[in-house]
Amino acid sequence: MLDTLGGVEPGARKWTELAPDQQARLLDEYRLAYLAEVPVNWCPALGTVLANEEVTNDGKSERGNHPVYKRPMKQWMLRITAYCERLADDLELVDWPEPIKLMQRNWIGRSEGAEVHFPLAYGSAQSPDEIITVFTTRPDTLFGATYMVLAPEHPLVGSITTDAQSDAVKAYQSQAAARSDIDRQADAKEKTGVFTGAYALNPVDNDKIPIWIADYVMMGYGTGAIMAVPAHDQRDFDFARQFDIEIKPVVLPTQDWLKHHAPEGCDKEDVHDLMAHYVAAANTFDAAFGGTGAGINSENDEVSLNGLLTPDAKSAMSDWLKRRGFGKATIQYKLRDWLFSRQRYWGEPFPILHAPDGHIIPVNEADLPVALPEMDDFKPSASDDPDAPPQTPLSRAPASWKTVEVNGVKYARELNTMPQWAGSCWYYLRYLDAHNEDRFVGEEAERYWMGGNGIDLYVGGAEHAVLHLLYSRFWHKVLHDLGHVSTPEPFGRLFNQGYIQAYAYTDQRGVYVDAEKVQDNDGRFTFGGEPVSREFGKMGKSLKNAVGPDDVCEKYGCDTLRLYEMYLGPLDQSKVWNTRDIVGVHRFLQRLWRNFVDEETGELLVTSDRADEALKRKLHKTIKRVTDAMDAMAFNVAIAALIELNNELVGLKTIPREVAENMIPLLAPSAPHICEELWQRMGHEDSISTTNWPTHDPAMLIEDTIEYPVQVNGKLRGKVTVPTDADDAAIEAAAREDENVAEHMAGKTVRKVIVVPKRLINIVVG
RNA sequence: GGCCCUGUAGCCCAAUUGGCAGAGGCACGCGACUUAAAAUCGCGCCAGUGUGGGUUCGAGUCCCACCAGGGCCA
């Protein structure tokens, strides 16, 4: 095991046999928190570095939209990559929306493939400096690798470049450094690159293949080097055509693909001719074939992929690579380690001390937590200059805070702080036992609240998919491994609520105007007499379309506001705020009140009278519907069912107590105030929040008779009512007796009769 | 460019997961109450489910293609 780790003496087997620096290096390979000199996202305007997750697609900071630059800096990292596999696999354990799971899987970016070692053509292949390792998801195309590409920053570039190519390579390297990753990854047809003058050997056939550098290969992804298979990868194809490199097909495309991409002059109907043409001159086709198919041109003395379908070819090649020591099947992830330090004041200080000789120790446990020093000026040092040295606010802290003496040695405090995510990674655990002075959460409290599958229900926005929700899963797993928490996952069930949207209005210059002051004149919208155009978007300040909840509360009460928000529509979808509709739920509450309380006298109308059979059935049906809907978080449906029941009560002089006692608790979560008031008036001394959720009587849901729709050939032709316990034959007989049904069956042969119990009857004739 | 979500009445939304397209609300119309209006109560109105195919006895629901809106990743 130790042998496989970098820099360890062969033969060393025991920890104590290792030199201190070897021990340190080994530990560093495994530490979950480590310092590293890495290319980071530096945002001079914010005066801080940012995690990949905090940088938008167009290279701006997620907060504030400022430009972000790559630059190397020594920073704290958290080794989230050590948990890649479990973070991906354990998504199986949780009840989350599939799109969020998918986003996390994509972000983690698991890909199966193989690593392949390409020896340099002139080297002895003994030293690691003479081997280029690449990762590929398509080891089956190895016979088609006709060149290699290193990222311009790849450490081998300097040593392999020939003198003749040296100037060109250096010029290209500095040109590439000036481009952003986003730029470099953009699918430009025009590829750039420079030949290093060096060659590698393709391990499958010992062919000498040229080594290029090109900026479409990124150092931060995979090994920073690729084997290029131009026949089967579009970017490699574009590159090879541009620089006139051999394009060797090793997978046979589908007929459709050949037809579609063949050059002019081919007989597109003659499959054999197309294939022959492709094998002879794949470079004349207009694209790379990236799909799967049978292998061709892929054979050496020991292994043949010819005729094998892609999955089989992949494993055959991986096996061969492993047998010959040229590589092995492996899994690669897109997720990078998490850049965990920030140059901000408002963040948790690291409990870390730096010794004068550079070694690092943790702050003594008795001195935890490390509190931020009081400072007058705690702003980050913002700058327009991307090369300005980072200045953390804590570097301006009093010397008494910055220096700590331990055993006579003066240590310097770490002056970076943790990112805002640090707190959200574990707050849910602290909330369980917030006053515990001994532990971050007591074991008993943790088991009680988190037991089973973690937090029962976590409601939040989808924007956290690859930030908070990934980071906190990582921390939770670390805590789980250390035995501090009992579940492998923090959030058993996740629910994403949608956004509230509202109409927004722009004037003729395209500037947003205050939506509340816009007048609607039969679909023509004006603001201060000027016409404005209406659009639509997430409610908020930027679109000037926010509706203050205070106004709604003031006018209708907060039960109405609450009810309205729940009634808008499915919780997980974005919904339009339409002030006009509020009166609907407000009327419901007023009607409810009038049903229960005499408006004139204020007398409670709930009596001990028995409910009649129909009302009882309605009640129990409602209990079931509301219960099911609340479980499914379909609050809009639950409220609709209660409105329906309430409408049934309108004609009654008094409300039977058995109805009231069940109905009010059903509504209480949605309209707590009015329900509490009615509950008290009904004679209860305890709050309604302490009462049990009503349960329905299944017997009350069973009807004596059922009305069946009768279809003939799938079209509704009649309806029959039969006793609930009628058997199929009886139902069918009843159906045939219906006049209209009989008419549509007249003179035809019955082919089939489908009786779906409690649903319908379909008679197929022909 | 790839992937994901959504599309049902003038509007917001339901539809027991493949079984009668309508629960509820808004808006609108008519009627009752009222001197009148508001409020209230009653009654009514409107779509064949974005488009085109397919599977099925039967499709809003499943499959394929396309269109539109929103999102994620390049």
Coordinates of N, CA and C in Angstrom, one line a residue, chain A residues 45 49 71 73 265 318 337 384 442 615 658 699:
Chain A
A45 N -12.3 42.7 -7.3 CA -13.3 43.7 -6.8 C -13.9 43.3 -5.5
V49 N -10.8 35.2 -2.9 CA -10.9 34.1 -3.9 C -12.3 33.5 -3.8
R71 N -5.4 32.8 -10.7 CA -4.0 33.1 -10.3 C -3.6 32.1 -9.3
M73 N -2.3 30.8 -5.8 CA -2.2 31.3 -4.5 C -2.2 30.1 -3.5
G265 N -20.3 13.3 -53.7 CA -19.7 12.4 -54.7 C -19.8 11.0 -54.3
S318 N -9.1 -2.5 -21.6 CA -8.7 -2.3 -20.3 C -7.9 -3.5 -19.7
D337 N -11.2 19.5 -5.5 CA -11.2 19.8 -4.1 C -11.7 21.2 -3.9
D384 N -8.8 47.2 -8.4 CA -9.1 47.0 -9.9 C -8.0 46.1 -10.5
G442 N -25.6 16.9 21.3 CA -25.5 15.7 22.2 C -26.0 14.5 21.4
L615 N -73.5 14.2 4.9 CA -72.5 15.1 5.4 C -71.4 14.4 6.1
E658 N -69.4 16.9 15.5 CA -68.4 15.9 15.0 C -67.8 16.5 13.7
A699 N -64.9 3.0 6.4 CA -66.3 2.5 6.1 C -67.1 3.6 5.5

